[in-house]
C-alpha positions as CSV (number, residue, x, y, z in Angstrom):
1,E,-30.9,10.4,-16.6
2,T,-28.0,10.2,-13.7
3,N,-28.5,7.4,-10.7
4,K,-28.0,10.0,-7.4
5,D,-27.0,7.0,-5.2
6,A,-24.1,5.5,-8.1
7,I,-20.9,6.3,-6.5
8,V,-19.0,8.9,-8.7
9,R,-15.2,9.0,-9.0
10,P,-12.8,11.2,-11.0
11,S,-10.6,9.2,-13.5
12,I,-6.8,7.4,-12.1
13,A,-4.0,7.2,-14.8
14,I,-1.8,4.2,-13.9
15,R,1.8,4.1,-15.5
16,M,3.1,1.1,-15.4
17,I,7.4,1.5,-16.7
18,R,9.7,-1.2,-16.2
19,H,13.6,-0.5,-15.2
20,A,16.5,0.5,-17.7
21,E,19.2,-1.8,-18.3
22,S,21.0,-3.4,-15.4
23,K,24.1,-4.2,-14.6
24,N,23.3,-7.9,-15.0
25,N,21.9,-7.5,-18.2
26,E,25.0,-5.9,-19.4
27,V,27.2,-8.9,-17.6
28,Y,25.6,-11.3,-19.6
29,R,26.2,-9.4,-23.0
30,T,29.6,-8.9,-22.4
31,A,29.8,-12.7,-21.5
32,R,28.0,-13.7,-24.6
33,V,31.0,-11.6,-26.6
34,L,34.0,-13.1,-24.1
35,F,32.9,-16.2,-24.4
36,K,31.3,-17.5,-27.5
37,G,27.9,-17.5,-26.3
38,G,25.9,-19.1,-29.4
39,T,28.6,-20.6,-30.9
40,P,30.3,-24.1,-31.1
41,E,33.1,-22.8,-29.1
42,F,31.4,-21.3,-26.1
43,N,33.2,-21.8,-23.1
44,L,30.8,-22.6,-20.2
45,D,32.9,-22.8,-17.4
46,G,34.3,-19.1,-18.9
47,W,31.0,-17.9,-18.9
48,D,30.3,-19.2,-15.3
49,E,33.0,-17.6,-14.0
50,Y,32.8,-14.5,-15.0
51,V,29.0,-14.4,-14.7
52,D,29.4,-15.6,-10.6
53,K,32.0,-13.0,-10.4
54,N,30.6,-9.9,-11.9
55,R,26.5,-10.5,-11.2
56,S,25.1,-8.8,-8.3
57,A,21.5,-10.0,-6.8
58,D,20.6,-6.1,-7.0
59,P,22.0,-4.5,-9.3
60,A,22.3,-0.8,-10.8
61,I,21.7,0.6,-14.3
62,S,24.3,0.0,-17.0
63,T,26.0,3.0,-19.1
64,T,23.0,2.3,-21.2
65,G,20.4,2.2,-18.4
66,V,21.4,5.8,-17.2
67,E,20.4,6.8,-21.1
68,Q,17.3,5.3,-20.8
69,A,16.5,6.5,-17.2
70,L,17.3,10.0,-18.9
71,K,14.9,9.5,-21.5
72,L,12.3,8.7,-19.1
73,K,12.9,11.7,-17.3
74,D,13.0,13.8,-20.4
75,Y,9.8,12.4,-21.5
76,L,7.8,12.3,-18.4
77,V,9.1,15.6,-16.5
78,P,6.8,17.6,-18.6
79,H,3.8,15.7,-19.1
80,L,4.2,14.7,-15.0
81,D,4.4,19.0,-14.6
82,N,1.8,19.8,-16.6
83,Q,-1.2,17.5,-17.0
84,S,-0.7,15.7,-13.7
85,S,-2.8,16.4,-10.5
86,H,-0.4,16.9,-7.8
87,P,0.9,15.1,-5.8
88,V,2.1,13.3,-8.6
89,R,2.1,9.0,-6.9
90,I,5.5,7.2,-7.9
91,I,5.2,3.3,-6.3
92,T,8.7,2.0,-6.7
93,S,10.3,-1.5,-5.8
94,P,12.9,-1.0,-3.2
95,M,15.4,-2.7,-5.9
96,L,18.0,-0.9,-6.4
97,R,17.6,-0.5,-11.1
98,T,14.2,0.6,-10.3
99,M,14.8,3.6,-8.4
100,A,17.9,4.1,-10.0
101,T,15.8,4.5,-13.2
102,I,13.2,7.1,-11.6
103,L,15.4,9.1,-9.9
104,P,15.9,11.9,-13.2
105,T,12.4,12.3,-12.9
106,L,12.0,12.6,-9.1
107,E,15.3,15.2,-9.4
108,N,13.4,17.8,-11.9
109,L,10.4,17.4,-11.0
110,K,8.7,20.7,-10.5
111,G,6.0,19.9,-8.6
112,D,6.1,17.8,-5.8
113,A,5.8,13.7,-5.9
114,E,4.9,11.2,-3.5
115,I,7.5,8.0,-3.4
116,I,6.1,5.4,-1.9
117,V,8.5,2.1,-1.6
118,N,6.5,-1.0,-1.5
119,G,8.2,-4.0,-0.4
120,L,6.1,-6.7,-2.0
121,Y,7.1,-5.6,-5.4
122,F,10.1,-7.0,-7.1
123,E,11.2,-9.5,-9.6
124,S,10.1,-13.0,-8.9
125,E,12.6,-15.1,-6.9
126,G,14.0,-12.0,-4.7
127,C,18.0,-11.1,-3.5
128,H,19.8,-13.9,-3.9
129,V,23.3,-15.0,-4.9
130,K,23.3,-18.5,-5.9
131,H,20.6,-19.5,-3.4
132,D,22.5,-17.6,-0.2
133,P,19.1,-14.9,0.3
134,L,20.7,-11.3,1.1
135,P,18.7,-8.7,2.7
136,G,18.7,-6.0,0.0
137,M,18.5,-2.1,1.2
138,N,16.6,-1.3,4.1
139,Q,14.7,2.2,4.6
140,H,17.8,3.8,5.8
141,E,19.8,3.4,2.4
142,I,16.5,4.1,0.1
143,K,15.9,7.4,1.8
144,D,19.6,8.4,1.2
145,F,19.3,6.8,-2.2
146,L,16.2,9.1,-2.8
147,S,17.6,11.9,-1.0
148,T,18.7,14.0,-4.2
149,A,14.6,14.1,-5.6
150,T,14.3,17.8,-4.0
151,A,11.1,18.1,-5.3
152,S,9.3,14.9,-3.4
153,K,9.1,14.4,0.5
154,P,10.8,11.7,2.0
155,P,9.3,7.9,0.6
156,S,7.3,6.4,2.5
157,F,7.7,2.9,2.7
158,V,5.0,-0.4,2.2
159,G,5.6,-3.7,2.8
160,F,8.3,-3.5,4.7
161,D,9.8,-5.1,7.8
162,E,8.7,-3.0,11.5
163,D,12.7,-2.9,11.8
164,P,13.7,-0.3,9.5
165,S,17.4,-1.5,9.5
166,A,16.0,-4.8,7.9
167,G,16.7,-4.5,4.0
168,W,13.5,-5.4,1.9
169,Y,13.9,-9.1,1.6
170,S,15.2,-10.2,4.7
171,H,12.4,-12.2,5.2
172,G,13.7,-14.2,2.5
173,T,15.4,-17.7,2.9
174,G,16.6,-18.3,-0.4
175,P,15.3,-17.9,-3.6
176,E,11.1,-17.1,-3.5
177,T,8.6,-20.0,-5.0
178,R,6.5,-19.5,-7.7
179,S,4.2,-19.9,-4.8
180,Q,5.5,-17.2,-2.5
181,A,5.6,-15.3,-5.4
182,E,2.1,-15.5,-6.7
183,S,0.9,-15.0,-2.9
184,R,3.0,-11.5,-3.0
185,A,1.7,-10.4,-6.5
186,D,-1.8,-10.6,-5.6
187,A,-1.4,-8.9,-2.1
188,C,0.8,-6.3,-4.1
189,Y,-1.9,-5.9,-6.6
190,M,-4.6,-5.8,-3.8
191,W,-2.7,-3.1,-1.8
192,L,-2.7,-0.9,-5.6
193,I,-6.8,-1.3,-6.0
194,A,-7.4,-0.2,-2.5
195,R,-4.7,2.6,-2.5
196,S,-6.3,3.8,-5.7
197,L,-10.1,3.8,-4.3
198,I,-8.7,5.7,-1.5
199,H,-6.2,7.9,-3.4
200,I,-8.0,10.0,-5.9
């Protein structure tokens, strides 16, 4: 017997996808070969110099990462176009590698998509080089980067500074602490729960 007072909600499916390989991963892999990482001949000074020169605070995706993003597109587009309700809602981190990972999918969707860039959703420690914080991309730069996603409306932004010219990590004073990361993760989780209950 059905309880007439019960709240009935349609089911909702959330898929979480890790970004494709970043250029930083490629840097570390190359450094391991060049400077004999893991061997008695390991050249720590050479490693440090190479990594410092080539590592990025907010890297793009590597050549392997581009291939992974294209394979993700091949998998996701048919499913999202044929099996999902519309618009498809895609929530992405503001980090360059995550947006580069999902961009081929967005460019090839036939149906409409809602893109939400959540400024609370990023790798622990934030955006920094040797403890010096960098602001990360701002809303204007992110809109430009995602502008080729023709099936989508311009992205909306959550968890950003009110000034659209401020980068997503403009509040940072250095690497994020463990406590700060946990508080941010809590806020991101609660936002996702609230949005899931409201937008179905």
